[in-house]
mmCIF file of C-alpha atoms in Angstrom:
data_model
loop_
_atom_site.group_PDB
_atom_site.id
_atom_site.type_symbol
_atom_site.label_atom_id
_atom_site.label_comp_id
_atom_site.label_asym_id
_atom_site.label_seq_id
_atom_site.Cartn_x
_atom_site.Cartn_y
_atom_site.Cartn_z
ATOM 1 C CA MET A 1 -100.932 -13.046 56.345
ATOM 2 C CA SER A 2 -99.019 -15.987 54.992
ATOM 3 C CA ILE A 3 -99.660 -16.940 51.390
ATOM 4 C CA ASN A 4 -98.639 -20.390 50.247
ATOM 5 C CA CYS A 5 -96.858 -20.222 46.888
ATOM 6 C CA LYS A 6 -96.198 -23.274 44.803
ATOM 7 C CA SER A 7 -92.984 -22.685 42.879
ATOM 8 C CA SER A 8 -93.996 -25.088 40.109
ATOM 9 C CA TYR A 9 -96.160 -22.514 38.308
ATOM 10 C CA ASN A 10 -95.000 -21.623 34.813
ATOM 11 C CA CYS A 11 -97.734 -19.099 34.072
ATOM 12 C CA PRO A 12 -99.742 -16.548 36.091
ATOM 13 C CA VAL A 13 -102.996 -17.946 34.642
ATOM 14 C CA GLU A 14 -101.996 -21.382 35.926
ATOM 15 C CA ALA A 15 -101.513 -19.952 39.423
ATOM 16 C CA THR A 16 -104.880 -18.166 39.293
ATOM 17 C CA ILE A 17 -106.723 -21.262 38.096
ATOM 18 C CA ASP A 18 -105.066 -23.343 40.807
ATOM 19 C CA LEU A 19 -106.198 -20.910 43.508
ATOM 20 C CA ILE A 20 -109.780 -20.270 42.361
ATOM 21 C CA GLY A 21 -110.444 -23.126 39.949
ATOM 22 C CA GLY A 22 -111.792 -25.744 42.336
ATOM 23 C CA LYS A 23 -115.284 -27.068 41.738
ATOM 24 C CA TYR A 24 -116.936 -24.425 43.965
ATOM 25 C CA LYS A 25 -114.105 -22.073 44.948
ATOM 26 C CA SER A 26 -115.063 -19.183 42.683
ATOM 27 C CA VAL A 27 -118.716 -19.451 43.702
ATOM 28 C CA ILE A 28 -117.767 -19.463 47.392
ATOM 29 C CA LEU A 29 -115.531 -16.422 46.876
ATOM 30 C CA TRP A 30 -118.320 -14.683 44.929
ATOM 31 C CA HIS A 31 -120.783 -15.167 47.773
ATOM 32 C CA LEU A 32 -118.259 -13.938 50.347
ATOM 33 C CA MET A 33 -117.586 -10.651 48.526
ATOM 34 C CA GLY A 34 -118.466 -7.948 51.037
ATOM 35 C CA LYS A 35 -119.993 -10.415 53.480
ATOM 36 C CA THR A 36 -119.282 -12.728 56.350
ATOM 37 C CA LEU A 37 -121.234 -15.960 56.145
ATOM 38 C CA ARG A 38 -121.685 -18.997 58.341
ATOM 39 C CA TYR A 39 -121.066 -22.489 56.988
ATOM 40 C CA SER A 40 -124.807 -23.224 56.825
ATOM 41 C CA GLU A 41 -125.440 -20.015 54.848
ATOM 42 C CA LEU A 42 -122.724 -20.923 52.359
ATOM 43 C CA HIS A 43 -124.160 -24.419 52.018
ATOM 44 C CA LYS A 44 -127.571 -22.952 51.152
ATOM 45 C CA LEU A 45 -125.941 -20.720 48.529
ATOM 46 C CA VAL A 46 -123.995 -23.644 47.040
ATOM 47 C CA PRO A 47 -126.582 -26.435 47.370
ATOM 48 C CA LYS A 48 -124.924 -28.804 44.873
ATOM 49 C CA ALA A 49 -121.821 -29.051 47.067
ATOM 50 C CA THR A 50 -121.727 -31.974 49.442
ATOM 51 C CA ASP A 51 -120.665 -31.253 53.027
ATOM 52 C CA LYS A 52 -117.338 -32.975 52.349
ATOM 53 C CA MET A 53 -116.682 -30.999 49.151
ATOM 54 C CA LEU A 54 -117.703 -27.641 50.665
ATOM 55 C CA ALA A 55 -115.499 -28.233 53.706
ATOM 56 C CA GLN A 56 -112.571 -29.216 51.465
ATOM 57 C CA GLN A 57 -112.949 -26.167 49.237
ATOM 58 C CA LEU A 58 -113.192 -23.849 52.263
ATOM 59 C CA ARG A 59 -110.099 -25.442 53.809
ATOM 60 C CA GLU A 60 -108.119 -24.975 50.568
ATOM 61 C CA LEU A 61 -109.229 -21.350 50.235
ATOM 62 C CA GLU A 62 -108.170 -20.721 53.838
ATOM 63 C CA ASN A 63 -104.815 -22.465 53.342
ATOM 64 C CA ASP A 64 -104.201 -20.329 50.246
ATOM 65 C CA GLY A 65 -104.855 -17.129 52.205
ATOM 66 C CA LEU A 66 -108.049 -16.168 50.359
ATOM 67 C CA ILE A 67 -110.562 -16.549 53.196
ATOM 68 C CA ASN A 68 -110.622 -16.182 56.968
ATOM 69 C CA ARG A 69 -112.295 -18.733 59.197
ATOM 70 C CA LYS A 70 -113.417 -17.641 62.642
ATOM 71 C CA ILE A 71 -114.644 -20.206 65.148
ATOM 72 C CA TYR A 72 -116.730 -19.094 68.106
ATOM 73 C CA PRO A 73 -116.519 -21.265 71.253
ATOM 74 C CA VAL A 74 -120.255 -21.758 71.676
ATOM 75 C CA VAL A 75 -122.523 -24.785 71.619
ATOM 76 C CA PRO A 76 -123.261 -25.656 68.900
ATOM 77 C CA PRO A 77 -120.037 -24.392 67.341
ATOM 78 C CA LYS A 78 -120.387 -21.293 65.165
ATOM 79 C CA THR A 79 -117.985 -20.798 62.259
ATOM 80 C CA GLU A 80 -117.895 -17.723 60.045
ATOM 81 C CA TYR A 81 -116.056 -17.176 56.784
ATOM 82 C CA SER A 82 -114.975 -13.927 55.137
ATOM 83 C CA LEU A 83 -112.524 -12.816 52.483
ATOM 84 C CA THR A 84 -109.021 -11.809 53.488
ATOM 85 C CA ASP A 85 -107.533 -8.614 52.090
ATOM 86 C CA PHE A 86 -105.777 -10.832 49.539
ATOM 87 C CA GLY A 87 -109.091 -12.549 48.727
ATOM 88 C CA ASN A 88 -110.735 -9.172 48.179
ATOM 89 C CA THR A 89 -108.266 -8.486 45.361
ATOM 90 C CA LEU A 90 -110.191 -11.097 43.355
ATOM 91 C CA ALA A 91 -113.309 -8.879 43.173
ATOM 92 C CA PRO A 92 -112.585 -7.529 39.651
ATOM 93 C CA ILE A 93 -111.933 -11.050 38.379
ATOM 94 C CA LEU A 94 -115.112 -12.429 39.949
ATOM 95 C CA ASP A 95 -117.125 -9.459 38.640
ATOM 96 C CA ALA A 96 -115.762 -10.094 35.137
ATOM 97 C CA MET A 97 -116.613 -13.791 35.437
ATOM 98 C CA CYS A 98 -120.162 -12.884 36.482
ATOM 99 C CA ASP A 99 -120.549 -10.450 33.592
ATOM 100 C CA TRP A 100 -119.222 -12.975 31.069
ATOM 101 C CA GLY A 101 -121.371 -15.755 32.514
ATOM 102 C CA SER A 102 -124.467 -13.551 32.371
ATOM 103 C CA VAL A 103 -123.893 -12.891 28.660
ATOM 104 C CA TYR A 104 -123.355 -16.599 28.057
ATOM 105 C CA LEU A 105 -126.500 -17.622 29.959
ATOM 106 C CA ASP A 106 -128.482 -15.027 28.032
ATOM 107 C CA GLU A 107 -127.146 -16.446 24.743
ATOM 108 C CA VAL A 108 -128.252 -19.971 25.670
ATOM 109 C CA ASN A 109 -131.575 -18.744 27.100
ATOM 110 C CA THR A 110 -130.851 -19.921 30.624
ATOM 111 C CA PRO A 111 -131.911 -17.606 33.444
ATOM 112 C CA PRO A 112 -129.250 -17.216 36.164
ATOM 113 C CA THR A 113 -130.126 -18.217 39.701
ATOM 114 C CA CYS A 114 -127.852 -15.567 41.212
ATOM 115 C CA SER A 115 -126.755 -12.096 40.176
ATOM 116 C CA LYS A 116 -124.551 -9.184 41.167
ATOM 117 C CA SER A 117 -127.523 -7.569 42.905
ATOM 118 C CA GLN A 118 -127.704 -10.534 45.309
ATOM 119 C CA ASN A 119 -124.097 -10.077 46.224
#
């Protein structure tokens, strides 16, 4: 596995935010934890993302070594996404984000539309 590293980072938090801080990156990673999903399945799970934005976020996650993309030579083309071993190391961070977000949503009386049990 080749991981792209940008040498301009001054702080580990900055590097983390750059890798998972895109508009839908963390949500995509969350949904891929322990699963392999097709593009259409991801799009249903992240309905606010436009096709262009979802494709861009997936491409960036792949380029950063966080997800695998597998293309099957069938008609119509079938593409599956999964976490790399490196991407799987984000599980504790994503779990903590989910826990924190759940507390926040509870505080503002907003029911979540996804949960750990769905993952």
